[in-house]
Coordinates of C-alpha atoms in Angstrom, one line a residue:
X1441 CA 20.1 59.8 20.6
X1442 CA 22.2 58.2 17.9
X1443 CA 24.9 60.9 18.3
X1444 CA 24.9 60.3 22.1
X1445 CA 25.4 56.6 21.8
X1446 CA 28.1 57.1 19.2
X1447 CA 30.0 59.5 21.5
X1448 CA 29.7 57.0 24.4
X1449 CA 31.1 54.2 22.2
X1450 CA 34.0 56.4 21.2
X1451 CA 34.8 57.3 24.8
X1452 CA 34.6 53.8 26.2
X1453 CA 38.3 52.8 25.6
X1454 CA 39.4 55.8 27.6
X1455 CA 37.6 54.4 30.6
X1456 CA 39.1 50.9 30.1
X1457 CA 42.7 52.2 29.6
X1458 CA 43.0 54.7 32.4
X1459 CA 46.0 54.0 34.6
X1460 CA 44.1 54.0 37.9
X1461 CA 44.3 51.0 40.2
X1462 CA 41.5 48.5 39.7
X1463 CA 40.5 48.6 43.4
X1464 CA 39.6 52.3 43.1
X1465 CA 37.4 51.9 40.0
X1466 CA 33.7 52.1 40.2
X1467 CA 32.4 48.6 41.1
X1468 CA 29.5 48.7 38.7
X1469 CA 31.7 49.7 35.8
X1470 CA 34.4 47.2 36.6
X1471 CA 31.9 44.4 36.8
X1472 CA 30.4 45.4 33.5
X1473 CA 33.9 45.6 31.9
X1474 CA 34.6 42.0 33.0
X1475 CA 31.4 40.7 31.5
X1476 CA 31.3 42.3 28.0
X1477 CA 31.9 45.7 26.3
X1478 CA 28.2 45.9 25.3
X1479 CA 27.2 45.7 28.9
X1480 CA 29.5 48.6 29.8
X1481 CA 27.8 50.8 27.2
X1482 CA 24.4 50.0 28.5
X1483 CA 25.5 50.7 32.1
X1484 CA 27.0 54.1 31.1
X1485 CA 23.9 55.0 29.2
X1486 CA 21.8 54.2 32.4
X1487 CA 24.2 56.4 34.4
X1488 CA 23.6 59.3 32.0
X1489 CA 19.8 58.9 31.9
X1490 CA 19.0 61.2 34.8
X1491 CA 20.3 64.2 33.0
X1492 CA 17.9 63.4 30.1
X1493 CA 15.1 63.1 32.6
X1494 CA 16.0 66.4 34.1
X1495 CA 15.9 68.1 30.7
X1496 CA 12.6 66.4 30.0
X1497 CA 11.1 67.6 33.2
X1498 CA 12.2 71.1 32.4
X1499 CA 10.5 70.9 29.0
X1500 CA 7.4 69.5 30.8
X1501 CA 7.4 72.5 33.2
X1502 CA 7.6 74.8 30.2
X1503 CA 4.6 73.1 28.7
X1504 CA 2.7 73.2 32.0
X1505 CA 3.4 77.0 32.0
X1506 CA 1.9 77.5 28.6
X1507 CA -1.1 75.2 29.1
X1508 CA -3.1 77.7 31.3
X1509 CA -2.5 80.4 28.8
X1510 CA -3.8 78.2 26.0
X1511 CA -6.8 77.3 28.1
X1512 CA -7.5 80.9 28.8
X1513 CA -7.3 81.8 25.2
X1514 CA -9.7 79.0 24.2
X1515 CA -12.2 80.0 26.9
X1516 CA -12.1 83.7 26.1
X1517 CA -11.6 83.4 22.3
X1518 CA -14.3 85.9 21.4
X1519 CA -13.2 88.8 23.7
X1520 CA -9.6 88.3 22.6
X1521 CA -10.6 88.2 18.9
X1522 CA -12.5 91.5 19.3
X1523 CA -9.7 93.2 21.2
X1524 CA -7.2 91.9 18.7
X1525 CA -9.2 93.2 15.7
X1526 CA -9.4 96.7 17.2
X1527 CA -5.7 96.7 18.1
X1528 CA -4.7 95.5 14.7
X1529 CA -6.9 98.1 13.0
X1530 CA -5.2 100.9 15.1
X1531 CA -1.7 99.5 14.5
X1532 CA -1.9 99.0 10.7
X1533 CA -5.1 100.2 9.0
X1534 CA -3.9 99.5 5.4
X1535 CA -5.2 95.9 5.3
X1536 CA -8.4 96.8 7.0
X1537 CA -9.2 99.6 4.6
X1538 CA -8.4 97.2 1.7
X1539 CA -10.7 94.6 3.1
X1540 CA -13.5 97.2 3.6
X1541 CA -13.0 98.3 0.0
X1542 CA -13.9 94.8 -1.3
X1543 CA -17.0 94.5 1.0
X1544 CA -15.5 91.8 3.3
X1545 CA -17.7 93.1 6.1
X1546 CA -20.9 92.0 4.2
X1547 CA -19.4 88.5 3.6
X1548 CA -18.4 88.2 7.3
X1549 CA -21.8 89.2 8.5
X1550 CA -23.4 86.7 6.1
X1551 CA -21.1 83.9 7.4
X1552 CA -21.9 84.7 11.0
X1553 CA -25.6 84.1 10.6
X1554 CA -25.1 81.0 8.4
X1555 CA -23.1 79.5 11.3
X1556 CA -25.9 80.6 13.7
X1557 CA -28.4 78.7 11.5
X1558 CA -26.1 75.6 11.4
X1559 CA -25.9 75.5 15.2
X1560 CA -29.6 76.2 15.9
X1561 CA -31.2 73.2 17.5
X1562 CA -34.9 72.5 16.9
X1563 CA -35.3 70.9 20.4
X1564 CA -34.2 74.2 21.9
X1565 CA -37.2 75.9 20.2
X1566 CA -39.5 73.2 21.5
X1567 CA -38.2 73.5 25.0
X1568 CA -38.8 77.3 24.9
X1569 CA -42.3 76.7 23.7
X1570 CA -43.2 75.0 26.9
X1571 CA -42.4 78.2 28.8
X1572 CA -44.1 80.5 26.3
X1573 CA -45.1 83.1 28.8
X1574 CA -41.5 83.7 29.7
X1575 CA -40.7 83.8 26.0
X1576 CA -43.4 86.4 25.4
X1577 CA -42.0 88.6 28.2
X1578 CA -38.5 88.3 26.7
X1579 CA -39.6 89.4 23.3
X1580 CA -41.6 92.3 24.8
X1581 CA -38.6 93.4 26.9
X1582 CA -36.3 93.2 23.9
X1583 CA -38.5 94.8 21.3
X1584 CA -40.7 97.2 23.2
X1585 CA -39.3 98.1 26.7
X1586 CA -35.5 98.2 26.7
X1587 CA -35.2 100.3 23.5
X1588 CA -36.8 103.2 25.4
X1589 CA -33.5 103.5 27.4
X1590 CA -31.9 104.7 24.1
X1591 CA -33.6 108.0 24.6
X1592 CA -31.9 108.3 28.0
X1593 CA -28.6 107.4 26.5
X1594 CA -29.0 110.1 23.8
X1595 CA -29.3 112.8 26.5
X1596 CA -25.6 112.3 27.4
X1597 CA -23.3 114.9 25.9
X1598 CA -20.0 113.4 24.8
X1599 CA -17.6 114.1 22.0
X1600 CA -17.5 112.5 19.6
X1601 CA -21.2 112.2 19.5
X1602 CA -21.0 108.9 17.6
X1603 CA -20.0 107.2 20.9
X1604 CA -23.4 108.1 22.4
X1605 CA -25.3 107.3 19.2
X1606 CA -23.6 104.0 18.8
X1607 CA -24.5 102.9 22.3
X1608 CA -28.1 104.0 21.7
X1609 CA -28.3 101.9 18.5
X1610 CA -26.7 99.0 20.4
X1611 CA -29.5 99.3 23.0
X1612 CA -32.1 98.8 20.3
X1613 CA -30.6 95.5 19.2
X1614 CA -31.9 92.0 20.2
X1615 CA -30.0 89.0 21.4
X1616 CA -28.8 86.5 18.8
X1617 CA -31.5 84.1 19.9
X1618 CA -34.3 86.5 18.9
X1619 CA -32.6 88.3 16.0
X1620 CA -34.9 86.6 13.4
X1621 CA -38.1 87.8 15.1
X1622 CA -36.7 91.2 15.9
X1623 CA -35.7 92.1 12.4
X1624 CA -39.2 93.5 11.7
X1625 CA -38.9 95.8 14.7
X1626 CA -35.3 97.0 14.5
X1627 CA -35.8 99.6 11.6
X1628 CA -38.8 101.1 13.4
X1629 CA -37.0 101.2 16.8
X1630 CA -34.0 103.0 15.2
X1631 CA -36.4 105.4 13.4
X1632 CA -38.4 106.1 16.5
X1633 CA -35.7 106.3 19.2
X1634 CA -32.5 107.2 17.4
X1635 CA -33.3 109.1 14.2
X1636 CA -35.6 111.5 16.0
X1637 CA -33.1 112.3 18.7
X1638 CA -30.2 112.8 16.2
X1639 CA -32.3 114.6 13.6
X1640 CA -31.8 112.1 10.8
X1641 CA -34.4 110.4 8.5
X1642 CA -34.1 106.7 8.2
X1643 CA -35.7 104.8 5.3
X1644 CA -37.3 102.0 7.4
X1645 CA -38.6 99.9 4.5
X1646 CA -35.2 99.9 2.8
X1647 CA -33.4 99.1 6.0
X1648 CA -35.8 96.2 6.7
X1649 CA -35.2 94.7 3.2
X1650 CA -31.4 95.0 3.7
X1651 CA -31.5 93.3 7.1
X1652 CA -33.7 90.5 5.8
X1653 CA -31.2 89.7 3.0
X1654 CA -28.1 90.2 5.3
X1655 CA -29.3 88.5 8.4
X1656 CA -32.5 86.5 8.0
X1657 CA -31.7 84.8 4.7
X1658 CA -28.3 83.3 5.9
X1659 CA -29.9 82.3 9.2
X1660 CA -32.6 80.4 7.4
X1661 CA -30.1 79.0 4.9
X1662 CA -28.0 77.6 7.7
X1663 CA -31.0 76.0 9.4
X1664 CA -32.1 74.4 6.1
X1665 CA -28.7 73.0 5.5
X1666 CA -28.7 71.6 9.0
X1667 CA -32.0 69.9 8.6
X1668 CA -31.3 68.6 5.1
X1669 CA -28.0 66.9 5.8
X1670 CA -27.9 64.9 9.1
X1671 CA -24.2 64.3 8.6
X1672 CA -23.5 68.0 8.5
X1673 CA -25.7 68.5 11.6
X1674 CA -23.7 65.8 13.5
X1675 CA -20.4 67.3 12.3
X1676 CA -21.5 70.8 13.6
X1677 CA -22.7 69.4 16.9
X1678 CA -19.4 67.5 17.5
X1679 CA -17.4 70.7 16.6
X1680 CA -19.4 73.4 18.2
X1681 CA -16.3 75.0 19.8
X1682 CA -14.6 75.2 16.4
X1683 CA -17.7 76.8 14.7
X1684 CA -17.9 79.2 17.7
X1685 CA -14.3 80.2 17.1
X1686 CA -14.9 80.6 13.3
X1687 CA -17.9 82.9 14.1
X1688 CA -15.8 84.9 16.5
X1689 CA -13.1 85.4 13.8
X1690 CA -15.7 86.6 11.3
X1691 CA -17.2 89.0 14.0
X1692 CA -13.8 90.4 14.8
X1693 CA -13.2 91.3 11.1
X1694 CA -16.0 93.9 11.3
X1695 CA -14.5 96.2 14.1
X1696 CA -11.1 95.6 12.5
X1697 CA -12.3 97.1 9.2
X1698 CA -14.3 99.9 10.9
X1699 CA -11.5 100.9 13.2
X1700 CA -9.0 100.8 10.3
X1701 CA -11.2 103.1 8.3
X1702 CA -11.7 105.5 11.2
X1703 CA -8.2 105.3 12.7
X1704 CA -7.3 109.0 12.1
X1705 CA -10.5 110.1 14.0
X1706 CA -10.0 107.6 16.8
X1707 CA -6.5 108.7 17.5
X1708 CA -7.9 112.2 18.1
X1709 CA -10.2 111.0 20.9
X1710 CA -8.9 111.6 24.4
X1711 CA -8.4 108.5 26.6
X1712 CA -10.8 109.9 29.2
X1713 CA -13.6 109.8 26.6
X1714 CA -13.0 106.1 26.0
X1715 CA -13.2 105.5 29.7
X1716 CA -16.5 107.4 29.9
X1717 CA -17.9 105.4 27.0
X1718 CA -16.8 102.1 28.7
X1719 CA -18.5 103.3 31.9
X1720 CA -21.7 104.1 29.9
X1721 CA -21.7 100.6 28.4
X1722 CA -21.3 99.0 31.9
X1723 CA -24.0 101.2 33.4
X1724 CA -26.4 100.4 30.6
X1725 CA -26.1 96.7 31.0
X1726 CA -26.5 96.9 34.8
X1727 CA -29.7 99.0 34.3
X1728 CA -31.1 96.4 31.9
X1729 CA -30.3 93.6 34.3
X1730 CA -32.0 95.5 37.2
X1731 CA -35.0 96.4 35.0
X1732 CA -35.6 92.8 33.8
X1733 CA -35.0 91.3 37.2
X1734 CA -37.6 93.6 38.8
X1735 CA -40.0 92.8 36.0
X1736 CA -39.6 89.1 36.4
X1737 CA -40.0 89.4 40.2
X1738 CA -43.2 91.4 39.7
X1739 CA -44.6 88.9 37.2
X1740 CA -43.8 86.0 39.5
X1741 CA -45.6 87.8 42.4
X1742 CA -48.8 88.4 40.4
X1743 CA -49.0 85.0 38.7
X1744 CA -48.9 82.5 41.5
X1745 CA -45.8 83.3 43.6
X1746 CA -43.4 80.4 44.1
X1747 CA -45.6 78.2 41.8
X1748 CA -45.4 80.7 38.9
X1749 CA -43.6 79.7 35.7
X1750 CA -41.7 83.0 36.1
X1751 CA -40.4 81.8 39.5
X1752 CA -38.9 78.6 38.1
X1753 CA -35.1 79.2 38.5
X1754 CA -34.0 78.1 35.0
X1755 CA -36.7 80.1 33.3
X1756 CA -36.0 83.3 35.3
X1757 CA -32.2 83.1 34.8
X1758 CA -32.5 82.5 31.0
X1759 CA -35.0 85.3 30.5
X1760 CA -32.9 87.7 32.6
X1761 CA -29.8 87.1 30.5
X1762 CA -31.5 87.0 27.1
X1763 CA -33.6 90.1 27.7
X1764 CA -30.6 92.1 29.0
X1765 CA -28.1 91.2 26.4
X1766 CA -27.6 93.0 23.1
X1767 CA -25.9 91.4 20.1
X1768 CA -22.9 93.0 18.3
X1769 CA -23.3 91.2 14.9
X1770 CA -26.8 92.6 14.3
X1771 CA -25.6 96.1 15.4
X1772 CA -22.6 96.1 13.0
X1773 CA -24.9 94.9 10.2
X1774 CA -27.3 97.8 10.9
X1775 CA -24.4 100.3 10.9
X1776 CA -23.3 98.9 7.6
X1777 CA -26.7 99.3 6.1
X1778 CA -27.1 102.9 7.4
X1779 CA -24.1 103.9 5.3
X1780 CA -22.8 106.7 7.6
X1781 CA -26.2 108.3 8.2
X1782 CA -25.5 108.6 12.0
X1783 CA -21.8 109.4 11.7
X1784 CA -18.5 107.6 11.2
X1785 CA -19.1 103.9 11.4
X1786 CA -15.8 103.2 13.3
X1787 CA -16.8 105.6 16.0
X1788 CA -20.2 104.1 16.2
X1789 CA -19.0 100.5 16.5
X1790 CA -16.0 100.9 18.9
X1791 CA -18.0 101.7 22.2
X1792 CA -20.4 98.8 21.3
X1793 CA -17.4 96.4 21.1
X1794 CA -16.5 97.4 24.6
X1795 CA -20.1 97.2 25.8
X1796 CA -20.4 93.7 24.2
X1797 CA -17.2 92.6 26.1
X1798 CA -18.5 94.1 29.3
X1799 CA -21.8 92.2 29.2
X1800 CA -19.9 89.0 28.6
X1801 CA -17.7 89.6 31.7
X1802 CA -20.6 90.7 33.9
X1803 CA -22.9 87.9 32.9
X1804 CA -20.1 85.4 33.3
X1805 CA -19.7 86.5 36.9
X1806 CA -23.5 86.3 37.4
X1807 CA -23.6 82.8 36.0
X1808 CA -20.7 81.7 38.2
X1809 CA -22.5 83.1 41.2
X1810 CA -25.6 81.1 40.4
X1811 CA -23.5 77.9 40.0
X1812 CA -21.8 78.5 43.3
X1813 CA -25.2 79.0 45.0
X1814 CA -26.5 75.8 43.4
X1815 CA -23.4 73.8 44.6
X1816 CA -23.7 75.1 48.1
X1817 CA -27.4 74.3 48.3
X1818 CA -26.8 70.8 47.0
X1819 CA -24.0 70.3 49.5
X1820 CA -26.2 71.4 52.4
X1821 CA -29.0 69.0 51.2
X1822 CA -26.5 66.1 51.2
X1823 CA -25.2 67.0 54.6

């Protein structure tokens, strides 16, 4: 702006000394010249102002164009982080292999569950206790019923076989909400449903100890820190989105390292096989949703109908999502502890990354459908 004013001051004499007749001069400028030179400068600056506003509006339009992209990235940070980790591992595997060499995956898994403990609310546990029959159904579905679908998954013939095995392992995983309780069951589920089908022996006691130290200890540590320091708890609550993004970054490091390590094998896989694996992950989640929805409807019918606790909308919706979702962090921790017993870890993890993204997308559509139905019903009641 200082340069603009200086140029205007330097050009002012040319306006005053032009040999045009005074009657043809601009009335505004001529009046300002008769009053004082400083007034003429301010008038000329006002005349030039619209061009600055035009430039500013163009800049604002550019910012308005980028704002939706930034909002989309913020709302979908986890899927973008996972896809970015896989893409970066395929593009340049050197850093991923170096990070894997120094056991960064163990640190990232530990950090994920510390954050889970830091963000775990005690009142959420108390609220779930009021609907304990629904919680019991969720645990039974997660730990006992849905792992049986792994045997069906293992019947599919696909090369590389690790794609099928990885999805079968993923199906034995719990949701993050129930990961602490499910740790005691995961080694036995893998031994019963996966190892028998693949023909591999799994040391269940050793796997259980590893999972306790890798997952349960950091989860408890995070919860203890939250309850011990109220200032920390308030900080976490006020920055939940930030901690969610940090957790997503740590989670994306695992497929990045696994894909980097298995890049040469992944590049040999045909694109059609990837598409089939994605279709399998989609179909698996739809089957789990249908199974749990049918089970909840049946329990509601035999326990009081519309007055049943299973018929309460918020209970049924929460149980349906929790019992049908499988968590990627626990799965990658299990694969790390297995040490290649079921095949190349990168090939095991990659289809599960796509399955995790698919369940996020499908469940987002489902939740939005429920919200639209609630809004339409509220509108009809008001009318």
